Amino acid sequence: MQSLFDYSAETEDVIVRVAVSFLPEQSRSDDARWFWAYHVRIENHGDMAVKLLTRHWLITDGRGGQHHVDGEGVVGEQPYLQPGETHDYVSGCPLNTPTGRMEGIFRLMRDDDSIVNATIPRFPLVAPAIAR
């Protein structure tokens, strides 16, 4: 599993894994637009089911500019994960610089109403060099 996802973080029996890919076909360096897709896997290794309530992303561009993204669930869903289950989704991030990074928190609620603030590991956004 680790070979598919370069970045991972564990918080209270919830593991968040991320793989990222640069998308040259959606990027336009002449227009200062670079685009990445990221694949997130959320794994419940606990003894209780969890429901993903909200997300908080911190996106930092190559100049240090920061953008916060908050919302319910992920890509329109609030997955409910039984012990041992996983949830995968793919989303994307445009930047106006060829480098940056993302990190964040998923807020999940267990069946006993306790909260887990699961860390989304920091991962780099780096466009490959293009020879001219």
Short mmCIF file of C-alpha atoms in Angstrom, two decimals:
data_model
loop_
_atom_site.label_atom_id
_atom_site.label_comp_id
_atom_site.label_asym_id
_atom_site.label_seq_id
_atom_site.Cartn_x
_atom_site.Cartn_y
_atom_site.Cartn_z
CA MET A 1 0.00 0.00 0.00
CA GLN A 2 2.76 2.43 0.88
CA SER A 3 4.20 2.00 -2.62
CA LEU A 4 1.02 3.51 -4.12
CA PHE A 5 0.84 6.47 -1.73
CA ASP A 6 3.96 8.55 -1.07
CA TYR A 7 2.57 10.45 1.93
CA SER A 8 0.70 9.20 5.00
CA ALA A 9 -0.25 10.26 8.51
CA GLU A 10 -1.93 8.35 11.34
CA THR A 11 -4.16 9.97 13.95
CA GLU A 12 -6.00 7.83 16.52
CA ASP A 13 -6.37 4.75 14.27
CA VAL A 14 -7.30 6.78 11.17
CA ILE A 15 -4.68 6.73 8.43
CA VAL A 16 -4.77 9.28 5.63
CA ARG A 17 -2.66 8.49 2.56
CA VAL A 18 -2.02 10.77 -0.43
CA ALA A 19 -0.58 10.31 -3.91
CA VAL A 20 -0.12 13.35 -6.15
CA SER A 21 0.34 13.74 -9.91
CA PHE A 22 1.14 16.77 -12.03
CA LEU A 23 -1.28 17.17 -14.96
CA PRO A 24 0.55 18.83 -17.86
CA GLU A 25 -2.51 18.63 -20.11
CA GLN A 26 -4.42 20.92 -17.71
CA SER A 27 -1.48 23.23 -17.01
CA ARG A 28 -0.54 26.37 -18.93
CA SER A 29 2.78 27.86 -17.83
CA ASP A 30 2.27 30.79 -20.25
CA ASP A 31 -0.91 31.63 -18.30
CA ALA A 32 0.69 30.96 -14.88
CA ARG A 33 -1.55 27.96 -14.25
CA TRP A 34 -0.26 24.61 -13.01
CA PHE A 35 -2.59 21.77 -12.04
CA TRP A 36 -2.19 18.65 -9.90
CA ALA A 37 -4.51 15.74 -9.13
CA TYR A 38 -4.32 14.10 -5.73
CA HIS A 39 -5.66 10.73 -4.65
CA VAL A 40 -6.63 10.44 -0.99
CA ARG A 41 -7.31 7.21 0.89
CA ILE A 42 -8.85 7.34 4.37
CA GLU A 43 -8.49 4.12 6.38
CA ASN A 44 -10.33 3.29 9.58
CA HIS A 45 -8.10 1.03 11.69
CA GLY A 46 -10.09 1.62 14.89
CA ASP A 47 -12.70 -0.46 16.70
CA MET A 48 -15.55 1.95 15.95
CA ALA A 49 -17.11 3.34 12.78
CA VAL A 50 -16.28 6.93 11.83
CA LYS A 51 -18.07 9.50 9.67
CA LEU A 52 -16.12 12.20 7.87
CA LEU A 53 -17.77 15.50 8.78
CA THR A 54 -15.55 18.28 7.43
CA ARG A 55 -12.26 19.03 5.75
CA HIS A 56 -9.77 21.85 6.16
CA TRP A 57 -7.03 22.31 3.58
CA LEU A 58 -4.11 24.70 3.75
CA ILE A 59 -2.72 25.28 0.26
CA THR A 60 0.55 27.20 0.00
CA ASP A 61 1.87 28.41 -3.34
CA GLY A 62 5.53 28.79 -4.31
CA ARG A 63 5.58 32.42 -3.14
CA GLY A 64 4.28 31.52 0.33
CA GLY A 65 0.74 32.71 -0.36
CA GLN A 66 -1.79 30.66 1.58
CA HIS A 67 -5.34 29.66 0.79
CA HIS A 68 -7.66 27.89 3.26
CA VAL A 69 -10.41 25.59 1.98
CA ASP A 70 -13.10 24.42 4.40
CA GLY A 71 -16.21 22.41 3.72
CA GLU A 72 -18.40 19.47 4.54
CA GLY A 73 -17.17 16.04 3.55
CA VAL A 74 -15.06 15.39 0.48
CA VAL A 75 -16.17 15.77 -3.16
CA GLY A 76 -19.81 15.95 -2.09
CA GLU A 77 -19.70 12.92 0.22
CA GLN A 78 -19.50 12.33 3.95
CA PRO A 79 -18.27 8.74 3.98
CA TYR A 80 -19.11 6.46 6.90
CA LEU A 81 -16.35 3.92 7.48
CA GLN A 82 -16.81 0.76 9.49
CA PRO A 83 -13.71 -0.67 11.22
CA GLY A 84 -11.32 -1.91 8.52
CA GLU A 85 -12.99 0.05 5.71
CA THR A 86 -11.40 2.64 3.44
CA HIS A 87 -12.64 5.52 1.32
CA ASP A 88 -10.82 6.77 -1.78
CA TYR A 89 -11.37 9.95 -3.75
CA VAL A 90 -9.54 12.06 -6.30
CA SER A 91 -9.56 15.82 -6.56
CA GLY A 92 -7.40 18.55 -8.01
CA CYS A 93 -5.56 21.74 -7.19
CA PRO A 94 -4.59 24.60 -9.50
CA LEU A 95 -1.81 27.02 -8.54
CA ASN A 96 -0.43 30.18 -10.10
CA THR A 97 3.13 29.00 -9.33
CA PRO A 98 4.89 25.81 -10.49
CA THR A 99 5.47 24.69 -6.90
CA GLY A 100 3.56 24.62 -3.65
CA ARG A 101 2.23 22.26 -1.03
CA MET A 102 -0.97 21.05 0.59
CA GLU A 103 -1.84 19.74 4.05
CA GLY A 104 -4.87 19.68 6.28
CA ILE A 105 -7.28 18.04 8.68
CA PHE A 106 -10.29 15.76 8.29
CA ARG A 107 -12.75 16.05 11.17
CA LEU A 108 -14.40 12.68 11.79
CA MET A 109 -16.95 11.56 14.38
CA ARG A 110 -16.93 8.09 15.90
CA ASP A 111 -20.14 6.23 16.77
CA ASP A 112 -19.67 7.30 20.42
CA ASP A 113 -19.75 10.98 19.27
CA SER A 114 -16.04 11.49 20.00
CA ILE A 115 -14.11 13.51 17.44
CA VAL A 116 -10.92 12.62 15.56
CA ASN A 117 -9.04 15.46 13.87
CA ALA A 118 -7.13 13.31 11.38
CA THR A 119 -4.02 14.86 9.90
CA ILE A 120 -3.78 15.03 6.12
CA PRO A 121 -0.04 14.71 5.52
CA ARG A 122 1.82 17.60 3.91
CA PHE A 123 2.65 16.85 0.31
CA PRO A 124 4.52 18.88 -2.30
CA LEU A 125 3.12 20.18 -5.56
CA VAL A 126 6.03 20.38 -7.99
CA ALA A 127 5.76 20.78 -11.74
CA PRO A 128 8.50 19.00 -13.68
CA ALA A 129 11.05 21.20 -15.44
CA ILE A 130 10.25 21.74 -19.09
CA ALA A 131 13.20 22.12 -21.46
CA ARG A 132 12.80 24.83 -24.08
#
